[in-house]
XYZ file of C-alpha atoms in Angstrom:
502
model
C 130.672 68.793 83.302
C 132.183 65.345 84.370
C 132.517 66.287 87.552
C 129.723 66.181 90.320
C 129.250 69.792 92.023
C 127.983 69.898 95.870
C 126.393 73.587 95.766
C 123.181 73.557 97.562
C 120.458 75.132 94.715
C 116.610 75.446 95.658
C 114.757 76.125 92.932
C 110.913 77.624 94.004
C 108.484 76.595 91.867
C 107.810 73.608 89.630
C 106.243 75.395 86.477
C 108.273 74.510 83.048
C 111.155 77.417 83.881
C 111.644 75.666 87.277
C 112.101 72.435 85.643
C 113.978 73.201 82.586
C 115.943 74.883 85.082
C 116.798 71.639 87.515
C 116.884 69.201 84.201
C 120.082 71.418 82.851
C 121.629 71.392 86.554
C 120.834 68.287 86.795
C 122.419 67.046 83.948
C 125.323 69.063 84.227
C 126.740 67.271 87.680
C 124.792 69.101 89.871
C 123.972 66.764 92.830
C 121.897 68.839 95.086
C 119.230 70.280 93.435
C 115.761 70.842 95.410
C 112.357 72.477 93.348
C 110.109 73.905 96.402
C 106.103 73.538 95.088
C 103.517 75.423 96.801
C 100.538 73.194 95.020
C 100.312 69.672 95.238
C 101.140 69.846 91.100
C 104.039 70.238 88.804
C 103.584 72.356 85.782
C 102.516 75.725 87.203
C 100.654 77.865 84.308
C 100.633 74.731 82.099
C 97.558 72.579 83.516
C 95.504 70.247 81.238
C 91.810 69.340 82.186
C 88.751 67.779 81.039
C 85.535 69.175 79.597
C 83.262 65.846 79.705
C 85.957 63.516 77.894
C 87.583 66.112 75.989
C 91.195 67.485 76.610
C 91.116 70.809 77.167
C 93.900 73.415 78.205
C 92.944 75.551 81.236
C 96.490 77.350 80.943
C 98.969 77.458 78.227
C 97.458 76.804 74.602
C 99.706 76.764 71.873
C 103.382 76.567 70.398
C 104.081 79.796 69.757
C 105.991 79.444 66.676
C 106.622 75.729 66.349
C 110.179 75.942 64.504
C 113.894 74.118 65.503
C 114.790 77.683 67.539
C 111.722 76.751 70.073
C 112.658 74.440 72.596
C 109.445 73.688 73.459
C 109.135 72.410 69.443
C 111.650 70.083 69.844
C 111.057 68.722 72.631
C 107.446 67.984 71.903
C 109.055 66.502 68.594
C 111.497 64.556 70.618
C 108.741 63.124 73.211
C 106.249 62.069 70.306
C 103.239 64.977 71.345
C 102.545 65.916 68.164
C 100.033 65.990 65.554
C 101.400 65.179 61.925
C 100.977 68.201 60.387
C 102.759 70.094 62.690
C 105.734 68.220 62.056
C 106.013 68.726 58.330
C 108.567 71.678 57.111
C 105.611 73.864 55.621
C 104.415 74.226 59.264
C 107.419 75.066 59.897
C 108.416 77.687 57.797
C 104.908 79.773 58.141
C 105.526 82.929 59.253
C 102.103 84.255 61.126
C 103.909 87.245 62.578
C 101.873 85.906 65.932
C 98.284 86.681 64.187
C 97.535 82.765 62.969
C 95.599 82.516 59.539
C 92.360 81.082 60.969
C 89.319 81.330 58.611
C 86.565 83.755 60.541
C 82.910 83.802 61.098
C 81.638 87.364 62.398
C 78.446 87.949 64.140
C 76.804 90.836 64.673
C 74.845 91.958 68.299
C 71.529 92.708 66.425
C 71.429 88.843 65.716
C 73.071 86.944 63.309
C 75.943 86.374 60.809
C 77.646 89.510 59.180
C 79.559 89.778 56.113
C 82.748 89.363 56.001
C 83.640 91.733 53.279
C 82.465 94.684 55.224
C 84.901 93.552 58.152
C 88.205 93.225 56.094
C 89.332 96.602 55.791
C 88.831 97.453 59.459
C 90.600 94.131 60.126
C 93.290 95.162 57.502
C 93.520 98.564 58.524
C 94.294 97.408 62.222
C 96.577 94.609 61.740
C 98.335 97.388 59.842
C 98.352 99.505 62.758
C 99.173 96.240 65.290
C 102.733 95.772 62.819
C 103.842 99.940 62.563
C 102.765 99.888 66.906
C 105.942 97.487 67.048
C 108.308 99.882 65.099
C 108.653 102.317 68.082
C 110.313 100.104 69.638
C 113.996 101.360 69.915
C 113.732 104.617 68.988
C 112.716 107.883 71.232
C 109.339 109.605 71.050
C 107.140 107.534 70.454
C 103.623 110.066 69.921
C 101.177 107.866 72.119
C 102.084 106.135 75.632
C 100.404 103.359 74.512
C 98.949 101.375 72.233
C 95.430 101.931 72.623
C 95.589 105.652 72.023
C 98.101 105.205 68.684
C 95.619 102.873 66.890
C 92.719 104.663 68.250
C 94.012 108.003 66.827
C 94.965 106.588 63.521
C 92.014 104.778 62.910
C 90.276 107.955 63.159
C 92.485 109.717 60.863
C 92.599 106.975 58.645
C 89.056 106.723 58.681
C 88.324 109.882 57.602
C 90.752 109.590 54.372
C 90.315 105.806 52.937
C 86.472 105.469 54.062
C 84.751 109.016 53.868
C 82.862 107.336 50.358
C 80.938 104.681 52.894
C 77.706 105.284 54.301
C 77.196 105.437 58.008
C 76.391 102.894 58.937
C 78.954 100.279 56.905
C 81.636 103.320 58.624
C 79.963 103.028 62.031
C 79.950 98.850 62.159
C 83.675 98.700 61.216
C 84.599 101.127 64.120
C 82.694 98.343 65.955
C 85.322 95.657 64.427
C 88.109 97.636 65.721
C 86.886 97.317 69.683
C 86.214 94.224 68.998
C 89.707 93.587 67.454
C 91.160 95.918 70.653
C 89.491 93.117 72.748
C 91.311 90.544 70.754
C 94.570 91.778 71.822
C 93.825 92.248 75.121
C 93.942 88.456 75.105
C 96.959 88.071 73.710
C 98.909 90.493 75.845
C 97.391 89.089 78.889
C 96.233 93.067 79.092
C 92.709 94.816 80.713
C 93.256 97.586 78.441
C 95.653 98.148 75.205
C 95.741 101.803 76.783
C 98.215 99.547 79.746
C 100.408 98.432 76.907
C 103.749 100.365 76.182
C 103.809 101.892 72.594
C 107.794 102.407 73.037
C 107.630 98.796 74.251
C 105.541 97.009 72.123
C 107.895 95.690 69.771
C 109.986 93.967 72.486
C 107.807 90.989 71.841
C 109.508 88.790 68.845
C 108.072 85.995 67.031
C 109.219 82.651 65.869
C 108.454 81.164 62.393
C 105.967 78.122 62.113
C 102.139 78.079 62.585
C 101.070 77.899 65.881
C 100.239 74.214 67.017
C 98.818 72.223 70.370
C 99.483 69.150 72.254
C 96.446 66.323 70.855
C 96.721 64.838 74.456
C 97.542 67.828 76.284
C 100.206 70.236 77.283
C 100.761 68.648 80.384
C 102.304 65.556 78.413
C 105.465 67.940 77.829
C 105.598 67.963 81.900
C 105.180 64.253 82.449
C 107.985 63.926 80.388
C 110.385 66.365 81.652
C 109.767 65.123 85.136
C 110.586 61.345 83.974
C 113.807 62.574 83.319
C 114.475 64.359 87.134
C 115.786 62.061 90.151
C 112.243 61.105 91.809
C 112.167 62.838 94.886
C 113.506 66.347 93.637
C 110.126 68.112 94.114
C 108.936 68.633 97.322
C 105.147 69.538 96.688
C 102.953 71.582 98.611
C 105.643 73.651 100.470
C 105.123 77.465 100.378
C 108.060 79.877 100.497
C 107.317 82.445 102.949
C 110.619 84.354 102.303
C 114.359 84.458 100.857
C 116.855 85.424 103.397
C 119.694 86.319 101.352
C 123.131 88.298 101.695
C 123.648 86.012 105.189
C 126.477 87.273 107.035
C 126.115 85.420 110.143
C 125.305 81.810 108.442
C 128.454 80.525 107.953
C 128.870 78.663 104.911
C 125.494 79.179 102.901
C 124.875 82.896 101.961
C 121.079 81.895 101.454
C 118.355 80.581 103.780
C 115.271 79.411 102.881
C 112.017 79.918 104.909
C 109.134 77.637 104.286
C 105.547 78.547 105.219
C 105.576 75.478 107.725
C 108.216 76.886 109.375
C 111.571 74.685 107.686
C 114.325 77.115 107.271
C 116.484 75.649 103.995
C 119.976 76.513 103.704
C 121.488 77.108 100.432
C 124.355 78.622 98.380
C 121.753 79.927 95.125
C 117.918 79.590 95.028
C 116.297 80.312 91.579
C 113.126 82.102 91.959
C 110.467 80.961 89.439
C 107.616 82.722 91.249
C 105.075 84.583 88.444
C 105.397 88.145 87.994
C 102.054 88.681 89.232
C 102.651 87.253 92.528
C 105.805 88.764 92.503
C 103.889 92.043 92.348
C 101.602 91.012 94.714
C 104.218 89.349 97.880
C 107.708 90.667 97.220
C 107.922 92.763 100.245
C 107.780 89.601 102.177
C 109.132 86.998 100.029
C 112.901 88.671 99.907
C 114.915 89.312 102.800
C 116.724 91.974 103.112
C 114.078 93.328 100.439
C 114.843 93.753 96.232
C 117.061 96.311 95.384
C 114.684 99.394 94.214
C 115.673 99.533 90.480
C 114.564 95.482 90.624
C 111.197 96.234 92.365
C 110.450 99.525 89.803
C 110.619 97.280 86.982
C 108.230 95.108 88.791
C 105.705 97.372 89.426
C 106.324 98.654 85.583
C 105.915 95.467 83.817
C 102.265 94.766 83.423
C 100.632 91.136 84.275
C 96.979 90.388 83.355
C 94.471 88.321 83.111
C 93.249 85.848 80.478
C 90.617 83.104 81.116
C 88.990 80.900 79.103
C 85.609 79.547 78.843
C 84.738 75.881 77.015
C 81.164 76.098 76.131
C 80.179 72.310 74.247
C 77.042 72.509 72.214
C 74.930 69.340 70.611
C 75.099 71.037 67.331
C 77.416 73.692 65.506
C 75.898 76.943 64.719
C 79.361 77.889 62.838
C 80.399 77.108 59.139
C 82.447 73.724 59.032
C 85.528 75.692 58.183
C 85.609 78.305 61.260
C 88.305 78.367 63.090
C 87.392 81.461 65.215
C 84.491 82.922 66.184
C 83.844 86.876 66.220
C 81.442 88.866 68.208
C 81.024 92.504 67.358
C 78.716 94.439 69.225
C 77.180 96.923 66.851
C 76.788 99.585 69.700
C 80.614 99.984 70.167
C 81.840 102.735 67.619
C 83.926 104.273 69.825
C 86.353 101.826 69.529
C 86.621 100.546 72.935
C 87.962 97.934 74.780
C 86.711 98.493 78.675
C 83.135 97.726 79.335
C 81.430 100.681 81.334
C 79.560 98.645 83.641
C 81.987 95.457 84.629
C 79.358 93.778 87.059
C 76.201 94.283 84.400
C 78.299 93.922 81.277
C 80.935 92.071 81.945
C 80.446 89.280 78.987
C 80.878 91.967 76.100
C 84.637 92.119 76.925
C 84.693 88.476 75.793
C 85.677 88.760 71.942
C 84.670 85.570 70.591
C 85.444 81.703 70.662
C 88.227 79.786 68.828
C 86.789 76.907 67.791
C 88.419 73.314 69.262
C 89.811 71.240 66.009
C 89.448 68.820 64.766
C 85.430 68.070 65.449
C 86.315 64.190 65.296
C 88.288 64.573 68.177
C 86.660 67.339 70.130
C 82.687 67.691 68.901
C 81.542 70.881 68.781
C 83.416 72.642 71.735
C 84.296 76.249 71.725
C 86.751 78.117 73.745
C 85.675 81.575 74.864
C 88.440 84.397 75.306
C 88.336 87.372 78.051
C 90.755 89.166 79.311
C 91.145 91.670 81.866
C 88.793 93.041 85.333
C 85.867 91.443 83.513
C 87.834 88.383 83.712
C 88.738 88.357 86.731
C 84.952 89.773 87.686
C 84.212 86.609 85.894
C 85.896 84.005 88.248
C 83.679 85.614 90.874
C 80.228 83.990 89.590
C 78.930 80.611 89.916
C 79.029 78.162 87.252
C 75.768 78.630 86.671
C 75.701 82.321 86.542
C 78.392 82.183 83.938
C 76.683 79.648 81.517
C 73.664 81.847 81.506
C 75.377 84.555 80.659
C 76.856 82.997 77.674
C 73.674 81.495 76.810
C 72.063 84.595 76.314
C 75.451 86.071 74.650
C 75.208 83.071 71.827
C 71.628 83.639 71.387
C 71.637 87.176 70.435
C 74.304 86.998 68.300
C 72.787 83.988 66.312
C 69.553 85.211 66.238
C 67.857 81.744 67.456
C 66.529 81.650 70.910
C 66.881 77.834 71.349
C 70.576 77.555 71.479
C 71.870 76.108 74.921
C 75.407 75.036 75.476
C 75.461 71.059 76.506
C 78.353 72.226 78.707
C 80.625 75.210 80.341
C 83.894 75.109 82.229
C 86.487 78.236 82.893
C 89.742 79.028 83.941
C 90.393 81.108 87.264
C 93.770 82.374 86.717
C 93.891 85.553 88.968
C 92.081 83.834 91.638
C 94.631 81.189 91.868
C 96.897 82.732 94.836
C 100.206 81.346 92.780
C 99.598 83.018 90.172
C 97.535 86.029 90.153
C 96.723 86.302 86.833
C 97.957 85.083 83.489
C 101.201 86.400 82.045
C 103.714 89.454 81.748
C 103.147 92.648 79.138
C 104.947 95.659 78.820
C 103.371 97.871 80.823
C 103.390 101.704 80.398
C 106.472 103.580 80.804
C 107.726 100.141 80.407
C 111.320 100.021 78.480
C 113.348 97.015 77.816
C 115.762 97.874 80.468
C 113.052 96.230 82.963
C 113.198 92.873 81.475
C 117.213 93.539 82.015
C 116.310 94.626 85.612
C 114.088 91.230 86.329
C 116.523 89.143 85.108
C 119.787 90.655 87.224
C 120.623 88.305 90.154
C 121.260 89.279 93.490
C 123.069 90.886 94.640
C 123.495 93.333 92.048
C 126.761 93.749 90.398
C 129.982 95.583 92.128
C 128.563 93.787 95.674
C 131.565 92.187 97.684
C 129.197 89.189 98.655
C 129.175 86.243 97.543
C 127.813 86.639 93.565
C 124.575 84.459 92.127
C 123.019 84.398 95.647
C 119.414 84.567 94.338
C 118.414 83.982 90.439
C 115.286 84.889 88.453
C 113.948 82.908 85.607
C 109.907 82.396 84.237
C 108.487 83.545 81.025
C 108.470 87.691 82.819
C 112.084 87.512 82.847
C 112.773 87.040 79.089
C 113.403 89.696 77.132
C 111.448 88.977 74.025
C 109.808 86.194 74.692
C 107.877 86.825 77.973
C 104.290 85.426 77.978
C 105.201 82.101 76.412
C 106.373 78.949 77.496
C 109.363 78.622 75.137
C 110.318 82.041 76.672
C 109.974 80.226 80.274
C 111.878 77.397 79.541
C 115.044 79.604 77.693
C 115.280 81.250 80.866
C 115.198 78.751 83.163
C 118.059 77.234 80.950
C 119.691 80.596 81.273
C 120.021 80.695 84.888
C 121.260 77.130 84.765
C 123.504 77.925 82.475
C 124.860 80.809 84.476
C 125.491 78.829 87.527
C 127.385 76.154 85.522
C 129.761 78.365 84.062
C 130.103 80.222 87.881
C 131.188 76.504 88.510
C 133.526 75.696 85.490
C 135.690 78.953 86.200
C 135.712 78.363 90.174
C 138.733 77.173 91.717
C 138.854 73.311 91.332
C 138.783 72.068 94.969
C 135.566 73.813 95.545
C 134.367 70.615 92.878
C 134.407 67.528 93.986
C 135.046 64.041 91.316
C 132.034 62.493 90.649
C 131.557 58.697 91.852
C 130.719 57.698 88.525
């Protein structure tokens, strides 16, 4: 657009949607654009800290398919954040189907290392089950709610047919692989349970060619960037919205008003909400005003949003092979294939699956990052430092066997304590269908209203349709909304533009 536009658009919250969001208005002539911050940070879920001198990612961790369709791809390409390798077109053209190729060490809970050839078929047999879960997707009847029960009940049959020549116990330990494999992708879906996960849904979830890559100085380099690029003063940091009065009759002018925790009332024409879906969950009955229409707030409340922390444990020494990549625990006692502890406050650490292991060692020593997911995450962020590093002291040592083991170092994320965020990131939840991700990303007010259209927008990684829970997803949609706004503004009548200075 050549021309400068003078519609008033708040944009709450400076996470990458947010800012990918402002950068596209921005850009396209838009010269009143305001991002409202609650924390005294930009970058919301993306948030690079240190372990010692070692970069570490407390929130997002990868590229998620690292190919030209992901912006996030090019624009770490275009801003210089990446290693080599991830550059070159064999990286690119990987297909992982979202389960990178990482070589494995397994441990067993009656001390030491286990072998890997007993593992493989349960591994096989459930990454089998993991791909066929995402073919319900689309059609009707489905025979399980959700996941959880559909690879629990196949496994079983399954079981019975392909390994009734195995003795017991080789039968009963990869049963054992399965939880642990359950508790695996509880991680990845940002999910307490895989019995929360949608079966129908499942499949909504695409992936991207290209093995999955990181930031060698830290994810928060993509940020510093991006906010280069924004007229300094566009952020206003550590102001709270209490709530969005839209659908304003009486305010003549600006259909939308603005009203900050400190009491500043803001008025605007369009505000793009940014907010995470879990604190969406948590304050939408006072953050909207009048309140979201009820179809909106169903698929809220259906969409699921979990937790998924991390804990950096450094050691002096490695106790893992030179070429592990991950790290997994299987606790011999769990043939039941579960992935819910019984006891959350006593047994809390044997929902945490295993470590990926920080590469390369030249860079990083010998760190680890620990994976849980879930209420014995979140139980988690409830104990002291020190409390949690003797918990995973013990854990290492009885899965290694040697009682001298003692981490140099520990440091976790707190992601559903943070009162921004209130948890991690978005899954289909049961009796979740993809008309919900339609639902979260409808504006207000809903189609077929006489008021003024585009009033209040929704973008952030829950309102993408098959990308939520990544941060390419959150930047397409913040793009999206943009993009929706400009072309409200190329097809408006032309005095309601005004010609630019320039």
């Amino acid at each position: 657009m050549a021309r400068s536009v003078n519609a008033k658009i708040i944009i709450i919250g400076c996470g990458i949607s947010g800012i990918s969001a402002a950068h596209r208005l921005v850009k396209a002539g838009f010269n009143d654009v305001r991002i409202l911050e609650a924390t005294s940070r930009s970058g919301g879920r993306i948030k690079t800290g240190r372990l010692g001198n070692k970069i570490v990612e407390i929130g997002a961790n990868w590229i998620h398919g690292p190919c030209e369709e992901n912006p996030v791809f090019c624009l770490a390409r275009q801003y210089r954040l990446l290693d080599p390798e991830a550059l070159t077109p064999e990286n690119q053209a990987m297909d992982i189907g979202g389960h990178p190729p990482w070589t494995p060490n397994f441990f067993g809970s009656s001390g030491g290392k286990l072998n890997a050839e007993d593992i493989y078929p349960a591994q096989q047999m459930f990454l089998e089950l993991l791909n066929e879960s995402s073919e319900f997707q689309g059609q009707k009847g489905e025979p399980w709610s959700c996941v959880g029960d559909f690879i629990r009940s196949e496994v079983q049959q399954r079981a019975e047919e392909q390994w009734k020549d195995i003795d017991a116990t080789s039968r009963s330990l990869r049963l054992c692989v399965i939880s642990n494999m359950l508790k695996v992708e509880c991680c990845v879906n940002g999910a307490h349970s895989m019995d929360e996960v949608s079966l129908g849904a499942f499949g909504l979830y695409k992936t991207l060619p290209g093995n999955d890559c990181t930031f060698p100085g830290g994810y928060e380099g993509l940020i510093k960037n991006l906010m280069s690029e924004l007229p300094s003063g566009l952020v206003t940091y550590n102001r709270p919205v209490r709530c969005v009065h839209w659908n304003n009759t009486e305010e003549r002018g600006n259909p939308v008003m603005v009203e900050c925790d400190d009491g500043e009332r803001i008025a605007a024409d369009h505000v793009i909400c940014t907010v995470p879906l879990g604190y969406l969950k948590k304050h939408h009955s006072t953050l909207f005003h009048p309140p979201l229409p009820l179809h909106k707030l169903c698929s809220v409340q259906r969409l699921g949003f979990g937790t998924n922390n991390k804990i950096f444990v450094e050691f002096d020494a490695p106790w893992w092979d030179a070429d592990c990549e991950v790290i997994y625990l299987v606790w011999e006692d769990e043939d039941a294939m579960v992935d819910e502890v019984p006891d959350v406050q006593r047994s809390w650490i044997k929902k945490l699956f295993g470590f990926t292991v920080l590469k390369p060692t030249e860079r990083y020593g010998h760190v680890l990052c620990g994976w849980i997911a879930g209420h014995e995450s979140e139980y988690m962020e409830t104990l002291s430092e020190q409390e949690v590093t003797q918990a995973v002291t013990q854990l290492v040592r009885r899965f290694t066997g040697n009682p001298t083991v003692t981490p140099k170092r520990v440091f976790r994320s707190q992601w559903f304590h943070d009162p921004w965020t209130c948890g991690s990131y978005t899954h289909p939840g049961k009796g979740c269908s993809e008309q919900d991700l339609d639902n979260m990303m409808e504006p207000l007010p809903s189609k077929g209203s006489q008021s003024q259209p585009l009033q209040v927008l929704f973008a952030g990684e829950a309102t993408h349709p098959c990308y939520f829970s990544t941060v390419h997803g959150a930047v397409l949609t913040g793009w999206r909304e943009a993009d929706r706004l400009i072309s409200h503004y190329s097809s408006v009548r032309p005095f309601e533009l005004r010609k630019s200075k320039l």
